Amino acid sequence: MKRLATALIALAFIAAGCGSSTSPSSTTPTKPTFTATLLPANEVPPITNAESSGTGTATITFDTTTSGGNVTAA
């Protein structure tokens, strides 16, 4: 009897896993973006001369779209 119950539970999980979604996913992929604050104090060794007042920011965005073509070299 335990085997039958276990088999029925397993069959129920398999049947639930085979179900399909009626609405397709239409999410727009986000582009990975990295930002960095550039400070002289973050350098090793720290900058202490006339350049010690410089600052800046860097923003890098990757466009990860693929062409769908064949890979010809790696």
JSON list of C-alpha atoms in Angstrom, two decimals:
[
{"chain": "A", "resi": 1, "resn": "MET", "atom": "CA", "xyz": [0.00, 0.00, 0.00]},
{"chain": "A", "resi": 2, "resn": "LYS", "atom": "CA", "xyz": [2.90, 2.34, 0.73]},
{"chain": "A", "resi": 3, "resn": "ARG", "atom": "CA", "xyz": [4.32, 1.71, -2.73]},
{"chain": "A", "resi": 4, "resn": "LEU", "atom": "CA", "xyz": [1.02, 2.62, -4.36]},
{"chain": "A", "resi": 5, "resn": "ALA", "atom": "CA", "xyz": [0.76, 5.85, -2.35]},
{"chain": "A", "resi": 6, "resn": "THR", "atom": "CA", "xyz": [4.37, 6.75, -3.17]},
{"chain": "A", "resi": 7, "resn": "ALA", "atom": "CA", "xyz": [3.80, 6.02, -6.85]},
{"chain": "A", "resi": 8, "resn": "LEU", "atom": "CA", "xyz": [0.65, 8.16, -6.93]},
{"chain": "A", "resi": 9, "resn": "ILE", "atom": "CA", "xyz": [2.42, 11.07, -5.24]},
{"chain": "A", "resi": 10, "resn": "ALA", "atom": "CA", "xyz": [5.33, 10.80, -7.68]},
{"chain": "A", "resi": 11, "resn": "LEU", "atom": "CA", "xyz": [2.89, 10.67, -10.61]},
{"chain": "A", "resi": 12, "resn": "ALA", "atom": "CA", "xyz": [1.13, 13.79, -9.29]},
{"chain": "A", "resi": 13, "resn": "PHE", "atom": "CA", "xyz": [4.44, 15.68, -9.11]},
{"chain": "A", "resi": 14, "resn": "ILE", "atom": "CA", "xyz": [5.38, 14.60, -12.62]},
{"chain": "A", "resi": 15, "resn": "ALA", "atom": "CA", "xyz": [1.98, 15.63, -13.99]},
{"chain": "A", "resi": 16, "resn": "ALA", "atom": "CA", "xyz": [2.22, 19.02, -12.27]},
{"chain": "A", "resi": 17, "resn": "GLY", "atom": "CA", "xyz": [5.71, 19.55, -13.69]},
{"chain": "A", "resi": 18, "resn": "CYS", "atom": "CA", "xyz": [4.52, 18.85, -17.22]},
{"chain": "A", "resi": 19, "resn": "GLY", "atom": "CA", "xyz": [1.95, 21.63, -17.17]},
{"chain": "A", "resi": 20, "resn": "SER", "atom": "CA", "xyz": [2.55, 24.57, -19.49]},
{"chain": "A", "resi": 21, "resn": "SER", "atom": "CA", "xyz": [2.02, 28.26, -19.07]},
{"chain": "A", "resi": 22, "resn": "THR", "atom": "CA", "xyz": [-0.67, 29.81, -21.26]},
{"chain": "A", "resi": 23, "resn": "SER", "atom": "CA", "xyz": [0.88, 33.29, -21.29]},
{"chain": "A", "resi": 24, "resn": "PRO", "atom": "CA", "xyz": [4.37, 33.64, -22.78]},
{"chain": "A", "resi": 25, "resn": "SER", "atom": "CA", "xyz": [6.97, 35.55, -20.84]},
{"chain": "A", "resi": 26, "resn": "SER", "atom": "CA", "xyz": [7.60, 38.94, -22.42]},
{"chain": "A", "resi": 27, "resn": "THR", "atom": "CA", "xyz": [10.12, 40.47, -20.06]},
{"chain": "A", "resi": 28, "resn": "THR", "atom": "CA", "xyz": [12.73, 42.76, -21.52]},
{"chain": "A", "resi": 29, "resn": "PRO", "atom": "CA", "xyz": [16.23, 41.72, -20.45]},
{"chain": "A", "resi": 30, "resn": "THR", "atom": "CA", "xyz": [18.12, 44.38, -18.54]},
{"chain": "A", "resi": 31, "resn": "LYS", "atom": "CA", "xyz": [21.63, 45.37, -19.54]},
{"chain": "A", "resi": 32, "resn": "PRO", "atom": "CA", "xyz": [24.25, 44.80, -16.82]},
{"chain": "A", "resi": 33, "resn": "THR", "atom": "CA", "xyz": [25.51, 48.17, -15.57]},
{"chain": "A", "resi": 34, "resn": "PHE", "atom": "CA", "xyz": [28.51, 48.72, -13.30]},
{"chain": "A", "resi": 35, "resn": "THR", "atom": "CA", "xyz": [29.44, 52.02, -11.66]},
{"chain": "A", "resi": 36, "resn": "ALA", "atom": "CA", "xyz": [32.57, 53.06, -9.79]},
{"chain": "A", "resi": 37, "resn": "THR", "atom": "CA", "xyz": [33.60, 56.17, -7.87]},
{"chain": "A", "resi": 38, "resn": "LEU", "atom": "CA", "xyz": [37.22, 57.05, -8.54]},
{"chain": "A", "resi": 39, "resn": "LEU", "atom": "CA", "xyz": [39.05, 58.61, -5.58]},
{"chain": "A", "resi": 40, "resn": "PRO", "atom": "CA", "xyz": [42.78, 59.16, -4.97]},
{"chain": "A", "resi": 41, "resn": "ALA", "atom": "CA", "xyz": [42.42, 57.70, -1.46]},
{"chain": "A", "resi": 42, "resn": "ASN", "atom": "CA", "xyz": [41.43, 54.35, -3.01]},
{"chain": "A", "resi": 43, "resn": "GLU", "atom": "CA", "xyz": [44.79, 54.00, -4.75]},
{"chain": "A", "resi": 44, "resn": "VAL", "atom": "CA", "xyz": [47.57, 51.88, -3.29]},
{"chain": "A", "resi": 45, "resn": "PRO", "atom": "CA", "xyz": [49.68, 53.65, -2.13]},
{"chain": "A", "resi": 46, "resn": "PRO", "atom": "CA", "xyz": [47.35, 56.65, -1.60]},
{"chain": "A", "resi": 47, "resn": "ILE", "atom": "CA", "xyz": [48.10, 59.68, -3.75]},
{"chain": "A", "resi": 48, "resn": "THR", "atom": "CA", "xyz": [49.27, 62.62, -1.62]},
{"chain": "A", "resi": 49, "resn": "ASN", "atom": "CA", "xyz": [50.74, 65.11, -4.10]},
{"chain": "A", "resi": 50, "resn": "ALA", "atom": "CA", "xyz": [49.03, 67.71, -6.31]},
{"chain": "A", "resi": 51, "resn": "GLU", "atom": "CA", "xyz": [46.89, 65.01, -7.97]},
{"chain": "A", "resi": 52, "resn": "SER", "atom": "CA", "xyz": [45.22, 64.11, -4.66]},
{"chain": "A", "resi": 53, "resn": "SER", "atom": "CA", "xyz": [42.20, 66.33, -5.40]},
{"chain": "A", "resi": 54, "resn": "GLY", "atom": "CA", "xyz": [41.12, 64.50, -8.58]},
{"chain": "A", "resi": 55, "resn": "THR", "atom": "CA", "xyz": [37.88, 62.52, -8.55]},
{"chain": "A", "resi": 56, "resn": "GLY", "atom": "CA", "xyz": [35.64, 60.89, -11.09]},
{"chain": "A", "resi": 57, "resn": "THR", "atom": "CA", "xyz": [32.98, 58.32, -11.82]},
{"chain": "A", "resi": 58, "resn": "ALA", "atom": "CA", "xyz": [32.85, 55.49, -14.32]},
{"chain": "A", "resi": 59, "resn": "THR", "atom": "CA", "xyz": [29.71, 53.84, -15.67]},
{"chain": "A", "resi": 60, "resn": "ILE", "atom": "CA", "xyz": [30.02, 50.71, -17.80]},
{"chain": "A", "resi": 61, "resn": "THR", "atom": "CA", "xyz": [26.98, 49.19, -19.53]},
{"chain": "A", "resi": 62, "resn": "PHE", "atom": "CA", "xyz": [27.22, 45.90, -21.41]},
{"chain": "A", "resi": 63, "resn": "ASP", "atom": "CA", "xyz": [25.02, 45.24, -24.44]},
{"chain": "A", "resi": 64, "resn": "THR", "atom": "CA", "xyz": [24.64, 41.47, -24.27]},
{"chain": "A", "resi": 65, "resn": "THR", "atom": "CA", "xyz": [22.51, 40.87, -27.35]},
{"chain": "A", "resi": 66, "resn": "THR", "atom": "CA", "xyz": [23.60, 37.92, -29.45]},
{"chain": "A", "resi": 67, "resn": "SER", "atom": "CA", "xyz": [23.61, 37.63, -33.20]},
{"chain": "A", "resi": 68, "resn": "GLY", "atom": "CA", "xyz": [22.43, 34.03, -33.24]},
{"chain": "A", "resi": 69, "resn": "GLY", "atom": "CA", "xyz": [25.14, 33.17, -35.74]},
{"chain": "A", "resi": 70, "resn": "ASN", "atom": "CA", "xyz": [27.64, 30.36, -35.67]},
{"chain": "A", "resi": 71, "resn": "VAL", "atom": "CA", "xyz": [30.79, 30.65, -33.61]},
{"chain": "A", "resi": 72, "resn": "THR", "atom": "CA", "xyz": [33.72, 30.62, -36.02]},
{"chain": "A", "resi": 73, "resn": "ALA", "atom": "CA", "xyz": [36.56, 31.14, -33.55]},
{"chain": "A", "resi": 74, "resn": "ALA", "atom": "CA", "xyz": [37.05, 30.96, -29.83]}
]
